[in-house]
PDB file of C-alpha atoms in Angstrom:
ATOM      1  CA  MET A   1       0.408  12.603   0.322  1.00  0.00           C
ATOM      2  CA  ILE A   2      -0.660   8.942  -0.752  1.00  0.00           C
ATOM      3  CA  ARG A   3       1.506   7.318  -3.549  1.00  0.00           C
ATOM      4  CA  CYS A   4       1.200   3.663  -4.595  1.00  0.00           C
ATOM      5  CA  GLN A   5       3.200   1.939  -7.214  1.00  0.00           C
ATOM      6  CA  GLY A   6       2.773  -1.691  -8.605  1.00  0.00           C
ATOM      7  CA  PHE A   7       0.505  -2.051  -5.384  1.00  0.00           C
ATOM      8  CA  ALA A   8      -1.146  -5.712  -4.865  1.00  0.00           C
ATOM      9  CA  CYS A   9      -2.875  -6.709  -1.838  1.00  0.00           C
ATOM     10  CA  GLY A  10      -5.363  -9.357  -0.347  1.00  0.00           C
ATOM     11  CA  HIS A  11      -6.799 -12.267  -1.665  1.00  0.00           C
ATOM     12  CA  HIS A  12      -9.875 -13.849  -2.969  1.00  0.00           C
ATOM     13  CA  GLY A  13      -9.490 -17.328  -1.431  1.00  0.00           C
ATOM     14  CA  PRO A  14     -12.301 -20.012  -1.456  1.00  0.00           C
ATOM     15  CA  HIS A  15     -13.725 -18.375   1.651  1.00  0.00           C
ATOM     16  CA  GLY A  16     -13.975 -14.713   0.616  1.00  0.00           C
ATOM     17  CA  LEU A  17     -11.473 -12.041   1.110  1.00  0.00           C
ATOM     18  CA  HIS A  18      -8.352 -12.440   3.137  1.00  0.00           C
ATOM     19  CA  GLY A  19      -5.502 -10.435   4.083  1.00  0.00           C
ATOM     20  CA  ALA A  20      -1.993 -10.207   2.431  1.00  0.00           C
ATOM     21  CA  GLN A  21      -0.831 -13.339   4.036  1.00  0.00           C
ATOM     22  CA  GLY A  22      -4.129 -15.075   3.614  1.00  0.00           C
ATOM     23  CA  ALA A  23      -5.382 -17.686   1.566  1.00  0.00           C
ATOM     24  CA  GLN A  24      -3.740 -18.364  -1.983  1.00  0.00           C
ATOM     25  CA  GLY A  25      -5.590 -16.684  -4.793  1.00  0.00           C
ATOM     26  CA  ARG A  26      -5.912 -13.659  -7.008  1.00  0.00           C
ATOM     27  CA  PRO A  27      -4.999 -10.643  -5.167  1.00  0.00           C
ATOM     28  CA  VAL A  28      -7.838  -8.221  -4.763  1.00  0.00           C
ATOM     29  CA  LEU A  29      -5.679  -5.098  -5.784  1.00  0.00           C
ATOM     30  CA  GLN A  30      -3.456  -5.812  -8.599  1.00  0.00           C
ATOM     31  CA  GLY A  31      -0.751  -3.645  -9.809  1.00  0.00           C
ATOM     32  CA  LEU A  32      -2.109  -0.320  -8.479  1.00  0.00           C
ATOM     33  CA  ASP A  33      -0.452   2.873  -9.621  1.00  0.00           C
ATOM     34  CA  MET A  34      -2.003   6.191  -7.993  1.00  0.00           C
ATOM     35  CA  HIS A  35      -1.078   9.346  -6.626  1.00  0.00           C
ATOM     36  CA  LEU A  36      -3.129  11.163  -4.225  1.00  0.00           C
ATOM     37  CA  ARG A  37      -2.158  14.928  -3.439  1.00  0.00           C
ATOM     38  CA  LYS A  38      -2.788  16.783  -0.289  1.00  0.00           C
ATOM     39  CA  GLY A  39      -6.049  18.388  -0.013  1.00  0.00           C
ATOM     40  CA  GLU A  40      -7.970  16.256  -2.909  1.00  0.00           C
ATOM     41  CA  LEU A  41     -11.419  15.314  -2.642  1.00  0.00           C
ATOM     42  CA  VAL A  42     -11.860  11.950  -3.958  1.00  0.00           C
ATOM     43  CA  ALA A  43     -14.528   9.176  -4.616  1.00  0.00           C
ATOM     44  CA  VAL A  44     -13.618   5.782  -5.253  1.00  0.00           C
ATOM     45  CA  LEU A  45     -16.343   3.717  -7.063  1.00  0.00           C
ATOM     46  CA  GLY A  46     -16.836   0.498  -8.928  1.00  0.00           C
ATOM     47  CA  PRO A  47     -18.969  -3.026  -8.764  1.00  0.00           C
ATOM     48  CA  ASN A  48     -19.188  -4.903  -5.551  1.00  0.00           C
ATOM     49  CA  GLY A  49     -15.977  -7.050  -5.128  1.00  0.00           C
ATOM     50  CA  SER A  50     -13.506  -4.421  -7.319  1.00  0.00           C
ATOM     51  CA  GLY A  51     -11.316  -3.879  -4.250  1.00  0.00           C
ATOM     52  CA  LYS A  52     -12.715  -0.321  -3.131  1.00  0.00           C
ATOM     53  CA  SER A  53     -12.826  -1.314   0.775  1.00  0.00           C
ATOM     54  CA  THR A  54      -9.580  -3.190   0.346  1.00  0.00           C
ATOM     55  CA  LEU A  55      -7.856  -0.053  -1.010  1.00  0.00           C
ATOM     56  CA  LEU A  56      -8.942   2.129   1.742  1.00  0.00           C
ATOM     57  CA  LYS A  57      -8.107  -0.487   4.210  1.00  0.00           C
ATOM     58  CA  ALA A  58      -4.488  -0.332   2.529  1.00  0.00           C
ATOM     59  CA  MET A  59      -4.567   3.373   2.650  1.00  0.00           C
ATOM     60  CA  ALA A  60      -5.296   3.429   6.384  1.00  0.00           C
ATOM     61  CA  GLY A  61      -2.078   0.889   6.821  1.00  0.00           C
ATOM     62  CA  LEU A  62      -4.416  -1.946   7.879  1.00  0.00           C
ATOM     63  CA  LEU A  63      -3.261  -4.179   5.143  1.00  0.00           C
ATOM     64  CA  ALA A  64       0.369  -4.974   4.185  1.00  0.00           C
ATOM     65  CA  PRO A  65       1.367  -5.127   0.571  1.00  0.00           C
ATOM     66  CA  GLN A  66       2.017  -8.336  -1.203  1.00  0.00           C
ATOM     67  CA  ALA A  67       3.849  -6.307  -3.967  1.00  0.00           C
ATOM     68  CA  GLY A  68       4.688  -2.898  -4.764  1.00  0.00           C
ATOM     69  CA  THR A  69       4.506   0.164  -2.091  1.00  0.00           C
ATOM     70  CA  MET A  70       1.754   2.468  -0.434  1.00  0.00           C
ATOM     71  CA  LEU A  71       3.570   5.406   0.770  1.00  0.00           C
ATOM     72  CA  LEU A  72       2.150   8.056   3.039  1.00  0.00           C
ATOM     73  CA  ASP A  73       4.481  11.133   2.879  1.00  0.00           C
ATOM     74  CA  GLY A  74       6.897   9.084   1.628  1.00  0.00           C
ATOM     75  CA  ALA A  75       6.710   6.287   4.512  1.00  0.00           C
ATOM     76  CA  PRO A  76       5.080   2.820   4.234  1.00  0.00           C
ATOM     77  CA  VAL A  77       1.826   3.433   5.636  1.00  0.00           C
ATOM     78  CA  HIS A  78       1.675  -0.002   7.320  1.00  0.00           C
ATOM     79  CA  ARG A  79       4.760   0.227   9.004  1.00  0.00           C
ATOM     80  CA  LEU A  80       4.153   3.699  10.906  1.00  0.00           C
ATOM     81  CA  PRO A  81       3.666   3.088  14.549  1.00  0.00           C
ATOM     82  CA  PRO A  82      -0.142   2.959  15.410  1.00  0.00           C
ATOM     83  CA  ALA A  83      -0.310   6.094  17.501  1.00  0.00           C
ATOM     84  CA  VAL A  84       1.581   7.779  14.723  1.00  0.00           C
ATOM     85  CA  ARG A  85      -0.741   6.587  12.206  1.00  0.00           C
ATOM     86  CA  ALA A  86      -3.756   7.481  14.112  1.00  0.00           C
ATOM     87  CA  ARG A  87      -2.796  10.927  14.027  1.00  0.00           C
ATOM     88  CA  ARG A  88      -2.401  11.020  10.395  1.00  0.00           C
ATOM     89  CA  VAL A  89      -5.290   8.900   8.913  1.00  0.00           C
ATOM     90  CA  ALA A  90      -8.681   8.424  10.328  1.00  0.00           C
ATOM     91  CA  CYS A  91     -10.623   5.640   8.954  1.00  0.00           C
ATOM     92  CA  LEU A  92     -14.621   4.982   8.854  1.00  0.00           C
ATOM     93  CA  PRO A  93     -14.921   1.267   8.149  1.00  0.00           C
ATOM     94  CA  GLN A  94     -18.046  -0.239   6.463  1.00  0.00           C
ATOM     95  CA  GLN A  95     -18.923  -2.275   9.457  1.00  0.00           C
ATOM     96  CA  LEU A  96     -19.949   0.022  12.056  1.00  0.00           C
ATOM     97  CA  GLU A  97     -19.383  -1.055  15.923  1.00  0.00           C
ATOM     98  CA  ALA A  98     -19.799   0.292  19.324  1.00  0.00           C
ATOM     99  CA  PRO A  99     -19.098  -1.006  22.678  1.00  0.00           C
ATOM    100  CA  PRO A 100     -21.952  -2.134  24.710  1.00  0.00           C
ATOM    101  CA  GLY A 101     -23.120   0.440  27.028  1.00  0.00           C
ATOM    102  CA  CYS A 102     -21.182   3.291  25.199  1.00  0.00           C
ATOM    103  CA  THR A 103     -23.084   6.662  24.725  1.00  0.00           C
ATOM    104  CA  VAL A 104     -22.721   8.545  21.706  1.00  0.00           C
ATOM    105  CA  ARG A 105     -20.446  11.180  23.365  1.00  0.00           C
ATOM    106  CA  ASP A 106     -18.094   8.415  24.459  1.00  0.00           C
ATOM    107  CA  LEU A 107     -17.897   7.065  21.091  1.00  0.00           C
ATOM    108  CA  VAL A 108     -17.274  10.227  19.517  1.00  0.00           C
ATOM    109  CA  LEU A 109     -14.408  11.119  22.078  1.00  0.00           C
ATOM    110  CA  MET A 110     -12.683   7.869  21.108  1.00  0.00           C
ATOM    111  CA  GLY A 111     -11.293   9.962  18.231  1.00  0.00           C
ATOM    112  CA  ARG A 112      -9.304  11.880  20.664  1.00  0.00           C
ATOM    113  CA  HIS A 113      -7.603   8.887  21.929  1.00  0.00           C
ATOM    114  CA  PRO A 114      -4.414   9.275  19.895  1.00  0.00           C
ATOM    115  CA  TYR A 115      -3.895  12.898  21.400  1.00  0.00           C
ATOM    116  CA  THR A 116      -4.450  11.630  25.058  1.00  0.00           C
ATOM    117  CA  SER A 117      -2.300   9.578  27.602  1.00  0.00           C
ATOM    118  CA  PHE A 118      -3.302   7.560  30.801  1.00  0.00           C
ATOM    119  CA  TRP A 119      -2.011  10.255  32.737  1.00  0.00           C
ATOM    120  CA  SER A 120      -3.341  13.360  30.870  1.00  0.00           C
ATOM    121  CA  GLY A 121      -7.051  12.285  30.034  1.00  0.00           C
ATOM    122  CA  LEU A 122      -9.205  14.158  27.944  1.00  0.00           C
ATOM    123  CA  SER A 123      -8.864  17.931  27.625  1.00  0.00           C
ATOM    124  CA  ARG A 124     -11.148  20.843  27.111  1.00  0.00           C
ATOM    125  CA  ARG A 125      -9.691  20.769  23.456  1.00  0.00           C
ATOM    126  CA  ASP A 126     -10.836  17.396  23.197  1.00  0.00           C
ATOM    127  CA  ARG A 127     -14.236  17.880  24.383  1.00  0.00           C
ATOM    128  CA  GLU A 128     -14.704  20.802  22.239  1.00  0.00           C
ATOM    129  CA  ALA A 129     -13.539  18.867  19.290  1.00  0.00           C
ATOM    130  CA  ALA A 130     -16.299  16.143  19.882  1.00  0.00           C
ATOM    131  CA  VAL A 131     -19.037  18.643  20.374  1.00  0.00           C
ATOM    132  CA  ASP A 132     -17.972  20.126  16.916  1.00  0.00           C
ATOM    133  CA  ALA A 133     -17.951  16.910  15.458  1.00  0.00           C
ATOM    134  CA  MET A 134     -21.087  16.020  16.668  1.00  0.00           C
ATOM    135  CA  LEU A 135     -22.635  19.318  15.388  1.00  0.00           C
ATOM    136  CA  GLN A 136     -21.350  18.603  12.030  1.00  0.00           C
ATOM    137  CA  ALA A 137     -22.806  15.023  11.756  1.00  0.00           C
ATOM    138  CA  ASP A 138     -26.034  16.192  13.343  1.00  0.00           C
ATOM    139  CA  VAL A 139     -25.910  13.712  16.523  1.00  0.00           C
ATOM    140  CA  LEU A 140     -25.218  16.362  19.319  1.00  0.00           C
ATOM    141  CA  HIS A 141     -28.851  16.025  20.522  1.00  0.00           C
ATOM    142  CA  LEU A 142     -28.036  12.006  20.675  1.00  0.00           C
ATOM    143  CA  ALA A 143     -24.766  12.639  22.950  1.00  0.00           C
ATOM    144  CA  ASP A 144     -26.365  10.940  25.904  1.00  0.00           C
ATOM    145  CA  ARG A 145     -28.030   8.040  24.070  1.00  0.00           C
ATOM    146  CA  GLU A 146     -26.581   4.513  23.814  1.00  0.00           C
ATOM    147  CA  ALA A 147     -24.802   4.071  20.645  1.00  0.00           C
ATOM    148  CA  LEU A 148     -26.201   0.562  20.023  1.00  0.00           C
ATOM    149  CA  ARG A 149     -29.827   1.780  20.556  1.00  0.00           C
ATOM    150  CA  LEU A 150     -29.533   4.082  17.649  1.00  0.00           C
ATOM    151  CA  SER A 151     -31.373   3.344  14.275  1.00  0.00           C
ATOM    152  CA  GLY A 152     -28.785   2.407  11.593  1.00  0.00           C
ATOM    153  CA  GLY A 153     -28.552   6.072  10.145  1.00  0.00           C
ATOM    154  CA  GLU A 154     -27.969   7.419  13.448  1.00  0.00           C
ATOM    155  CA  LEU A 155     -25.360   5.199  14.348  1.00  0.00           C
ATOM    156  CA  GLN A 156     -23.575   5.905  10.993  1.00  0.00           C
ATOM    157  CA  ARG A 157     -23.504   9.674  11.630  1.00  0.00           C
ATOM    158  CA  ALA A 158     -22.279   8.793  15.259  1.00  0.00           C
ATOM    159  CA  CYS A 159     -19.467   6.978  13.746  1.00  0.00           C
ATOM    160  CA  ILE A 160     -18.826   9.593  11.208  1.00  0.00           C
ATOM    161  CA  ALA A 161     -18.462  12.092  13.945  1.00  0.00           C
ATOM    162  CA  ARG A 162     -16.025   9.965  15.798  1.00  0.00           C
ATOM    163  CA  THR A 163     -13.948  10.014  12.458  1.00  0.00           C
ATOM    164  CA  LEU A 164     -14.401  13.774  12.051  1.00  0.00           C
ATOM    165  CA  CYS A 165     -13.157  14.380  15.761  1.00  0.00           C
ATOM    166  CA  GLN A 166      -9.747  12.551  14.751  1.00  0.00           C
ATOM    167  CA  GLN A 167      -8.842  15.773  13.040  1.00  0.00           C
ATOM    168  CA  THR A 168      -6.423  14.139  10.547  1.00  0.00           C
ATOM    169  CA  PRO A 169      -4.786  15.255   7.714  1.00  0.00           C
ATOM    170  CA  LEU A 170      -6.277  12.282   5.592  1.00  0.00           C
ATOM    171  CA  VAL A 171      -9.848  10.962   6.057  1.00  0.00           C
ATOM    172  CA  LEU A 172     -10.907   7.782   4.623  1.00  0.00           C
ATOM    173  CA  LEU A 173     -14.690   6.924   4.887  1.00  0.00           C
ATOM    174  CA  ASP A 174     -16.110   3.440   3.380  1.00  0.00           C
ATOM    175  CA  GLU A 175     -19.709   4.111   2.017  1.00  0.00           C
ATOM    176  CA  PRO A 176     -20.485   6.945   4.736  1.00  0.00           C
ATOM    177  CA  THR A 177     -23.707   7.668   3.041  1.00  0.00           C
ATOM    178  CA  ALA A 178     -25.161   3.985   2.772  1.00  0.00           C
ATOM    179  CA  SER A 179     -27.763   4.476   5.655  1.00  0.00           C
ATOM    180  CA  LEU A 180     -28.315   7.997   5.324  1.00  0.00           C
ATOM    181  CA  ASP A 181     -31.600   9.899   4.096  1.00  0.00           C
ATOM    182  CA  LEU A 182     -31.389  12.543   1.478  1.00  0.00           C
ATOM    183  CA  ALA A 183     -30.775  15.435   3.631  1.00  0.00           C
ATOM    184  CA  HIS A 184     -28.104  13.749   5.631  1.00  0.00           C
ATOM    185  CA  LYS A 185     -26.128  12.734   2.950  1.00  0.00           C
ATOM    186  CA  ALA A 186     -26.067  16.252   1.405  1.00  0.00           C
ATOM    187  CA  ALA A 187     -25.175  17.820   4.721  1.00  0.00           C
ATOM    188  CA  LEU A 188     -22.409  15.116   5.245  1.00  0.00           C
ATOM    189  CA  LEU A 189     -20.862  15.603   1.705  1.00  0.00           C
ATOM    190  CA  GLN A 190     -20.992  19.266   2.340  1.00  0.00           C
ATOM    191  CA  VAL A 191     -18.855  18.890   5.418  1.00  0.00           C
ATOM    192  CA  LEU A 192     -16.489  16.936   3.515  1.00  0.00           C
ATOM    193  CA  GLN A 193     -16.119  19.642   1.008  1.00  0.00           C
ATOM    194  CA  GLN A 194     -15.566  21.776   4.025  1.00  0.00           C
ATOM    195  CA  ARG A 195     -12.718  19.621   5.339  1.00  0.00           C
ATOM    196  CA  HIS A 196     -11.261  19.557   1.823  1.00  0.00           C
ATOM    197  CA  ALA A 197     -11.387  23.599   1.663  1.00  0.00           C
ATOM    198  CA  ALA A 198      -9.430  23.415   4.671  1.00  0.00           C
ATOM    199  CA  GLY A 199      -6.714  21.398   3.344  1.00  0.00           C
ATOM    200  CA  VAL A 200      -7.642  17.772   4.439  1.00  0.00           C
ATOM    201  CA  THR A 201      -7.351  15.057   1.860  1.00  0.00           C
ATOM    202  CA  VAL A 202     -10.601  12.957   1.723  1.00  0.00           C
ATOM    203  CA  VAL A 203     -11.147   9.770   0.167  1.00  0.00           C
ATOM    204  CA  CYS A 204     -14.749   8.164   0.176  1.00  0.00           C
ATOM    205  CA  VAL A 205     -15.978   4.837  -1.323  1.00  0.00           C
ATOM    206  CA  LEU A 206     -19.219   5.428  -2.599  1.00  0.00           C
ATOM    207  CA  HIS A 207     -21.842   3.572  -4.827  1.00  0.00           C
ATOM    208  CA  ASP A 208     -23.806   6.631  -5.927  1.00  0.00           C
ATOM    209  CA  ILE A 209     -22.097   7.811  -8.923  1.00  0.00           C
ATOM    210  CA  ASN A 210     -24.366  10.795  -9.221  1.00  0.00           C
ATOM    211  CA  LEU A 211     -23.461  12.079  -5.619  1.00  0.00           C
ATOM    212  CA  ALA A 212     -19.660  11.389  -6.504  1.00  0.00           C
ATOM    213  CA  ALA A 213     -20.198  13.659  -9.470  1.00  0.00           C
ATOM    214  CA  LEU A 214     -21.825  16.495  -7.753  1.00  0.00           C
ATOM    215  CA  TYR A 215     -19.436  16.594  -4.627  1.00  0.00           C
ATOM    216  CA  PHE A 216     -16.180  15.236  -5.492  1.00  0.00           C
ATOM    217  CA  HIS A 217     -13.507  16.346  -7.735  1.00  0.00           C
ATOM    218  CA  ARG A 218     -11.774  13.349  -8.945  1.00  0.00           C
ATOM    219  CA  LEU A 219     -13.346   9.736  -9.427  1.00  0.00           C
ATOM    220  CA  LEU A 220     -11.489   6.395  -9.261  1.00  0.00           C
ATOM    221  CA  PHE A 221     -13.054   3.539 -10.860  1.00  0.00           C
ATOM    222  CA  LEU A 222     -11.844   0.049  -9.688  1.00  0.00           C
ATOM    223  CA  LYS A 223     -12.709  -3.045 -11.608  1.00  0.00           C
ATOM    224  CA  GLN A 224     -11.569  -6.460 -10.641  1.00  0.00           C
ATOM    225  CA  GLY A 225      -8.945  -5.037  -8.501  1.00  0.00           C
ATOM    226  CA  ARG A 226      -7.388  -2.670 -11.191  1.00  0.00           C
ATOM    227  CA  LEU A 227      -7.833   1.080 -11.865  1.00  0.00           C
ATOM    228  CA  VAL A 228      -9.773   1.498 -14.937  1.00  0.00           C
ATOM    229  CA  LEU A 229     -10.743   5.317 -14.538  1.00  0.00           C
ATOM    230  CA  ASP A 230      -9.126   8.434 -12.955  1.00  0.00           C
ATOM    231  CA  GLY A 231     -10.116  11.782 -13.287  1.00  0.00           C
ATOM    232  CA  PRO A 232     -12.605  14.534 -12.957  1.00  0.00           C
ATOM    233  CA  PRO A 233     -16.559  13.668 -13.500  1.00  0.00           C
ATOM    234  CA  GLN A 234     -16.531  15.426 -16.718  1.00  0.00           C
ATOM    235  CA  GLN A 235     -13.867  13.245 -18.125  1.00  0.00           C
ATOM    236  CA  VAL A 236     -14.490   9.805 -16.907  1.00  0.00           C
ATOM    237  CA  LEU A 237     -18.381   9.571 -17.013  1.00  0.00           C
ATOM    238  CA  ARG A 238     -18.853   8.503 -20.313  1.00  0.00           C
ATOM    239  CA  GLN A 239     -21.450   5.961 -21.399  1.00  0.00           C
ATOM    240  CA  SER A 240     -19.041   3.472 -22.970  1.00  0.00           C
ATOM    241  CA  ALA A 241     -16.699   3.622 -20.081  1.00  0.00           C
ATOM    242  CA  LEU A 242     -19.291   3.252 -17.472  1.00  0.00           C
ATOM    243  CA  GLU A 243     -20.832   0.311 -19.331  1.00  0.00           C
ATOM    244  CA  PHE A 244     -17.336  -1.326 -19.610  1.00  0.00           C
ATOM    245  CA  VAL A 245     -16.961  -0.949 -15.530  1.00  0.00           C
ATOM    246  CA  TYR A 246     -20.613  -2.040 -14.634  1.00  0.00           C
ATOM    247  CA  GLU A 247     -21.252  -4.274 -17.629  1.00  0.00           C
ATOM    248  CA  THR A 248     -24.913  -3.023 -17.949  1.00  0.00           C
ATOM    249  CA  PRO A 249     -26.781  -0.653 -20.077  1.00  0.00           C
ATOM    250  CA  LEU A 250     -26.617   2.813 -18.770  1.00  0.00           C
ATOM    251  CA  VAL A 251     -27.382   6.562 -19.909  1.00  0.00           C
ATOM    252  CA  VAL A 252     -25.507   9.576 -19.374  1.00  0.00           C
ATOM    253  CA  MET A 253     -27.218  13.007 -19.230  1.00  0.00           C
ATOM    254  CA  GLU A 254     -26.356  16.407 -17.916  1.00  0.00           C
ATOM    255  CA  HIS A 255     -27.487  17.724 -14.539  1.00  0.00           C
ATOM    256  CA  PRO A 256     -30.419  19.969 -15.145  1.00  0.00           C
ATOM    257  CA  LEU A 257     -28.954  22.780 -12.851  1.00  0.00           C
ATOM    258  CA  LEU A 258     -25.175  22.398 -12.815  1.00  0.00           C
ATOM    259  CA  GLY A 259     -24.112  20.724 -16.105  1.00  0.00           C
ATOM    260  CA  LEU A 260     -22.366  17.831 -14.562  1.00  0.00           C
ATOM    261  CA  PRO A 261     -22.999  14.524 -15.833  1.00  0.00           C
ATOM    262  CA  GLN A 262     -25.329  12.166 -14.136  1.00  0.00           C
ATOM    263  CA  VAL A 263     -25.967   8.464 -14.616  1.00  0.00           C
ATOM    264  CA  ALA A 264     -29.063   6.374 -14.980  1.00  0.00           C
ATOM    265  CA  LEU A 265     -29.897   2.524 -15.717  1.00  0.00           C
ATOM    266  CA  ALA A 266     -31.402   2.171 -19.135  1.00  0.00           C
ATOM    267  CA  PRO A 267     -33.420  -1.135 -19.623  1.00  0.00           C
ATOM    268  CA  GLY A 268     -31.588  -3.657 -21.851  1.00  0.00           C
ATOM    269  CA  ASP A 269     -34.092  -3.301 -24.752  1.00  0.00           C
ATOM    270  CA  VAL A 270     -33.237   0.687 -25.330  1.00  0.00           C
ATOM    271  CA  PRO A 271     -31.369   0.809 -28.429  1.00  0.00           C
ATOM    272  CA  ALA A 272     -27.890   2.114 -27.878  1.00  0.00           C
ATOM    273  CA  ALA A 273     -28.565   5.122 -29.892  1.00  0.00           C
ATOM    274  CA  LEU A 274     -31.087   6.526 -27.749  1.00  0.00           C
ATOM    275  CA  ARG A 275     -29.115   6.115 -24.528  1.00  0.00           C
ATOM    276  CA  THR A 276     -26.330   8.449 -25.839  1.00  0.00           C
ATOM    277  CA  LEU A 277     -28.390  11.417 -24.677  1.00  0.00           C
ATOM    278  CA  VAL A 278     -25.052  13.452 -23.905  1.00  0.00           C
ATOM    279  CA  PRO A 279     -22.517  13.368 -26.804  1.00  0.00           C
ATOM    280  CA  ALA A 280     -18.933  13.239 -25.483  1.00  0.00           C
ATOM    281  CA  GLY A 281     -17.315  16.560 -24.885  1.00  0.00           C
ATOM    282  CA  ARG A 282     -20.726  18.294 -24.273  1.00  0.00           C
ATOM    283  CA  HIS A 283     -19.923  18.380 -20.328  1.00  0.00           C
ATOM    284  CA  HIS A 284     -18.592  21.809 -18.998  1.00  0.00           C
TER     285      HIS A 284
END
């Protein structure tokens, strides 16, 4: 589905992140080699500024490479016509926006624009897709509310519904749980698991390692624009590896019900021997 080789993109210039043709400086992503197969459920993690959002934008075709390739089904994704790309990739950005006066229903229906034309307008199938997406994101009861008058969490769920309504084989989400309460986090991640079970490829940027371990089958960790860990939670969530990535003392333990690795901060004065609660290889 997605394959990148030797991929470099974006610049850290004197005024922050720039695009592929921006200010001179260190590329945000450097020498990235990765292959995401159809139907995978993937979480992208790492410290602030490690390139997670840039990677999602590159996968969505919004940033051209400075070096290497980013291919979607064998074609450079940034060269695909926008209308074609919009039928194949849906992307939830980190910065959420809605036009003034736009209702939640209208915002969600924007996800159907790739399938409509000036002459045809919205079909019954489009409206049914919007209702289904609003149900999944728990915003159907807000359908007639103005999007910009919603709380942060409600607006996030409305934008998630728009992304789901697009019904693409590849779904990219940048920190979709950031403003959600625990119940809505769990509900959203279950929806993403259902999309995965239906054959959709899901790539999600997260900061919560524990949620990623519980709901995602493959974890990618970036550090300073490079892919440093890649594999299932049981393989990559090791104390020494995570302390290298985040440069802070951590402890890794087993989830009391599922046996999956979970991560917690450890005060700096706790001896390293006491932080190793789960020996390597114990995870199932």
